[in-house]
XYZ file of C-alpha atoms in Angstrom:
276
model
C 83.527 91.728 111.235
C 86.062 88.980 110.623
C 85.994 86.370 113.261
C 88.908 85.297 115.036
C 90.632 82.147 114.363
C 92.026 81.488 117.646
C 93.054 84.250 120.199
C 94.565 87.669 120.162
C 98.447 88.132 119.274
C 99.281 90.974 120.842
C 103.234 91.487 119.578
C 104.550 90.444 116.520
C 105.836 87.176 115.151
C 109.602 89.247 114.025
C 109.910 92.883 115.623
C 110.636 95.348 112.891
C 114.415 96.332 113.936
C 114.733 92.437 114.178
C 114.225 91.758 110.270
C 117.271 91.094 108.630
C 118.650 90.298 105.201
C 120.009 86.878 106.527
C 116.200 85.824 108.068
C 114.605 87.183 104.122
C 117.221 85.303 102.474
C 116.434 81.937 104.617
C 112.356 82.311 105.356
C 109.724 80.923 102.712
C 106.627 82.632 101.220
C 104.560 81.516 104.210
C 107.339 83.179 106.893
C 107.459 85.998 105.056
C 103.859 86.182 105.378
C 103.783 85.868 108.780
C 106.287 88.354 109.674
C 104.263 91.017 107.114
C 101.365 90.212 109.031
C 103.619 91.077 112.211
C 104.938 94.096 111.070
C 101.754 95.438 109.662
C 100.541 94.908 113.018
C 103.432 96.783 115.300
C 103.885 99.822 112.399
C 100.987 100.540 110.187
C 98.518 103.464 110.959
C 94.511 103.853 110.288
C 93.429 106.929 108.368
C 90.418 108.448 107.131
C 87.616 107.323 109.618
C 89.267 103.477 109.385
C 89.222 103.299 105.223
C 93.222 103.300 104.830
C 95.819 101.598 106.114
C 98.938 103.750 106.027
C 102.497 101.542 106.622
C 105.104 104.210 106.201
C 107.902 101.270 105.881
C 105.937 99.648 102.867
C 105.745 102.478 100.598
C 105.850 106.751 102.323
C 109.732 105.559 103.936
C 110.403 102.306 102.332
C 112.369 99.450 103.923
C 113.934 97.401 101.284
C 113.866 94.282 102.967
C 109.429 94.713 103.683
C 109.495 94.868 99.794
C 111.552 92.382 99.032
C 109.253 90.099 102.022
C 106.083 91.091 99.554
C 107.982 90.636 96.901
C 109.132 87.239 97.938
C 105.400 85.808 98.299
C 104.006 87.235 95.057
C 106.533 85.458 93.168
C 105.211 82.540 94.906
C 102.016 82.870 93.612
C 102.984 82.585 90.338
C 102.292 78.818 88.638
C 105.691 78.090 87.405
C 104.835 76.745 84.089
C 103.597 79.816 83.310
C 107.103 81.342 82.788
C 109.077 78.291 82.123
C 111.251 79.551 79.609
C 111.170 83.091 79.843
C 113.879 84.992 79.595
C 114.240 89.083 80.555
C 113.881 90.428 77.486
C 110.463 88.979 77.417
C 108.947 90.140 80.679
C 107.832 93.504 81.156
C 107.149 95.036 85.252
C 104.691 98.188 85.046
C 105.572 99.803 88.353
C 101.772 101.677 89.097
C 102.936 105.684 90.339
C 106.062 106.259 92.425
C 104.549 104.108 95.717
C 104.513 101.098 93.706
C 108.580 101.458 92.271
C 110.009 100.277 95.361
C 107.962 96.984 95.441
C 107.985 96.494 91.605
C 111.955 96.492 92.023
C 111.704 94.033 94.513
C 109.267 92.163 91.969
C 111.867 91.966 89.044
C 115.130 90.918 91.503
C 112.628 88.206 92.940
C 112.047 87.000 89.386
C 115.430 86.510 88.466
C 116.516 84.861 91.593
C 113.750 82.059 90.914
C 113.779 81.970 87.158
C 117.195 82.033 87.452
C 117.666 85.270 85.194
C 120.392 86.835 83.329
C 119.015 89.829 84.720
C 116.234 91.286 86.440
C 113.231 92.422 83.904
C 112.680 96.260 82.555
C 110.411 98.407 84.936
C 108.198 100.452 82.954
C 107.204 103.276 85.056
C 103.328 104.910 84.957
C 103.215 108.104 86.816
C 100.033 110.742 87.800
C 100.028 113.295 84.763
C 98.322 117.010 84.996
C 96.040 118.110 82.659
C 97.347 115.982 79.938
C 101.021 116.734 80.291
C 103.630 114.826 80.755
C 104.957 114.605 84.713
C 108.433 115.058 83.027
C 111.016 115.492 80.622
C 112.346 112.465 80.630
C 109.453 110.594 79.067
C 109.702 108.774 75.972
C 107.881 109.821 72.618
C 106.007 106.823 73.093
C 103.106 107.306 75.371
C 99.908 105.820 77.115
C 97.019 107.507 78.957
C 94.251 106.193 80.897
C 91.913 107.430 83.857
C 91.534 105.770 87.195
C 89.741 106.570 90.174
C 92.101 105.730 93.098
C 90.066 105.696 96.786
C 92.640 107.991 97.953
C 91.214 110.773 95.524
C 88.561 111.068 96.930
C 86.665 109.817 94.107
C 88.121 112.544 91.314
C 90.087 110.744 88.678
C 93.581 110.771 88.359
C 95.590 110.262 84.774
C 98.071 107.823 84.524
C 100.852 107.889 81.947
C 103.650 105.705 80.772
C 105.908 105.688 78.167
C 108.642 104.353 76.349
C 111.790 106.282 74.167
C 111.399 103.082 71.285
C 109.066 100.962 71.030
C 111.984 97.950 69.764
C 112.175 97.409 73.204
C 108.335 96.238 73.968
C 108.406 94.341 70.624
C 109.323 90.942 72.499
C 107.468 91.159 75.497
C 105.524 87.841 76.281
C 104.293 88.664 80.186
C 103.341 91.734 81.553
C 103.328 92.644 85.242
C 101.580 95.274 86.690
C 102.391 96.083 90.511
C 100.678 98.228 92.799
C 101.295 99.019 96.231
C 97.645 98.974 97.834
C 94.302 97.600 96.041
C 91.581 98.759 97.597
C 88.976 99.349 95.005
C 91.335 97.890 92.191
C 90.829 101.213 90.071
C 94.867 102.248 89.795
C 95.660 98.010 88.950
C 92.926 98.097 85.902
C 94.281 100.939 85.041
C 97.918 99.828 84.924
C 96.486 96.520 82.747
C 95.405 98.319 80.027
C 98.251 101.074 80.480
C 100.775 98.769 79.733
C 98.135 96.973 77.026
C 97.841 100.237 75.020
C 101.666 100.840 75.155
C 102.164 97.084 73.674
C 99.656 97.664 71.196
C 101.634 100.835 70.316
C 104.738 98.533 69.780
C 102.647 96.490 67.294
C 102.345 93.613 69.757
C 99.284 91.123 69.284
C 97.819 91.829 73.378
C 95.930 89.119 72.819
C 98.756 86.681 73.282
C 99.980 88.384 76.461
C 99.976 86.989 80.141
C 98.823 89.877 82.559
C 100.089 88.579 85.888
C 98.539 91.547 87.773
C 100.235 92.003 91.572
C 99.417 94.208 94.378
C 101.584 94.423 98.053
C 98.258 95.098 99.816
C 95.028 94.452 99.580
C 91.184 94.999 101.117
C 88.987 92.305 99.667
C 86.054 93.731 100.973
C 86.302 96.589 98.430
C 88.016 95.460 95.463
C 86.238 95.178 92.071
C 87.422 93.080 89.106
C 90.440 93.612 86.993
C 90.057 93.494 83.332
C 91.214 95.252 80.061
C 89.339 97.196 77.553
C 88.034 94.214 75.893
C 86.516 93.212 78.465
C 89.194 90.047 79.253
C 89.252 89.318 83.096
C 92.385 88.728 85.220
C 93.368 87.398 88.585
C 94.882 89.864 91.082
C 98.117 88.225 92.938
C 97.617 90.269 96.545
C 100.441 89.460 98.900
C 98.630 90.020 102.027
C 94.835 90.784 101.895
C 94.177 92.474 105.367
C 90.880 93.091 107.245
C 91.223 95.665 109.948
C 88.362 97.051 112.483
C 87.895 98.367 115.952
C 86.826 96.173 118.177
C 84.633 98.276 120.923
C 84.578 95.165 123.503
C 88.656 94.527 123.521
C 89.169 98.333 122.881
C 91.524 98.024 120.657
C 92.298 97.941 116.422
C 92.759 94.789 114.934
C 93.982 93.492 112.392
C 93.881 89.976 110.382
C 95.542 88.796 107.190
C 95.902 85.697 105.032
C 94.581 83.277 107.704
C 96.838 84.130 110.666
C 94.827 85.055 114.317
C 94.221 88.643 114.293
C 97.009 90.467 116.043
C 96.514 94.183 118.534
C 97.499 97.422 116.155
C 100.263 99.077 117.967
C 99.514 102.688 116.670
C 96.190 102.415 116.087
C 93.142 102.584 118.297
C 89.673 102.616 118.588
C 89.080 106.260 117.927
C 90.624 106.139 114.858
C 87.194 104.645 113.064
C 84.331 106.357 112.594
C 81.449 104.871 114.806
């Protein structure tokens, strides 16, 4: 169990109707983590005996302005000389299934507002494929496959696929980003490394020289397992809030705690939703 800094919050920093575009625009990475931690707090749900944490305005219903919050201290993370220089053209944003687009939008606007961009960066988009076929239509000739093992499957893998229509338009790429909504386990973010890898490789790009900048909105540290490609090269996961939640049996009530702030009451969670 995760001890308590100081105290119990029991309501939010910034109330969920409160959040507004003026209050993103003005707060700083740490704000906007402290009103995440907030909202997490007041909206998000436990599921599955206490395993998931299910916030409906993060990814199921997504507010634009929680995304562009997560988005806003990811960007953060990122060491500035690393991209000093960088233009659009040369950053690619893998977007990891269809819960991860909203955020990974969020991602590329953030990245031109600090870098200063002529625009924001390409989303490539990975999607679940069935029984090797393409999820749709639309796809490019171009494609990648690999297998994860998301904890929401239950442990059964899942296929991810991505492609592009020509591969001209990987052929500059410096920086790839991979975003996913929720690492638990880290499965789906490995897999979206060497997802958009293989379609680089495809493009005739030397991966070797590439900066991964792998990014999740959510994460459980307690369960999450290293990222790396197929050759074995290791990468650091940016995780914009890394939460911790439990029942506490003495206070009777769900808890939960996140990048070093108190642990605040969950409003619509309880007890009973953890299995003993």
């Amino acid at each position: 169990m995760i001890q308590p800094e100081s105290g119990i919050i029991r309501e939010p920093h910034i109330h969920f109707h409160d959040v507004t575009k003026e209050l993103v625009d003005q707060c700083d990475a740490r704000e906007a983590e402290k009103i995440v931690v907030g909202l997490i707090a007041e909206r998000a749900r436990v599921k599955e005996g206490g395993i998931i944490l299910s916030w409906s305005e993060f990814n199921e219903n997504p507010d634009p302005l929680v995304n562009r919050l997560l988005a806003k201290i990811l960007v953060a993370q990122i060491d500035p000389k690393f991209l000093e220089g960088v233009t659009a053209a040369e950053i690619a944003v893998l977007s990891i299934e269809n819960s991860a687009g909203y955020l990974a939008s969020e991602v590329t606007h953030e990245l031109a507002r600090q870098l200063k961009l002529s625009k924001p960066p390409r989303i490539i988009r990975a999607r679940k494929a069935e029984g090797g076929k393409k999820p749709s239509p639309a796809m490019g000739g171009h494609t990648a496959w690999v297998d994860v093992h998301p904890i929401t499957s239950g442990g059964q893998p899942r296929t991810l696929v991505a492609s592009m229509a020509d591969t001209d338009d990987l052929k500059n790429i410096k920086v790839l980003i991979p975003v996913d909504d929720f690492r638990a386990t880290g499965s789906s973010l490995n897999g979206g490394v060497n997802l958009g890898l293989g379609l680089l490789e495809q493009a005739g790009v030397d991966i070797s020289t590439i900066l991964v900048l792998p990014m999740a909105g959510l994460g459980k540290p307690e369960q999450e397992r290293a990222i790396h490609s197929s050759n074995h090269r290791a990468f650091t996961v940016m995780t914009a809030v890394n939460v911790h939640f439990w029942a506490d049996r003495d206070l009777g009530h769900a808890l939960v705690q996140a990048n070093g702030f108190p642990p605040h009451i969950m409003h619509n969670a309880s007890v009973a939703d953890f299995s003993s």
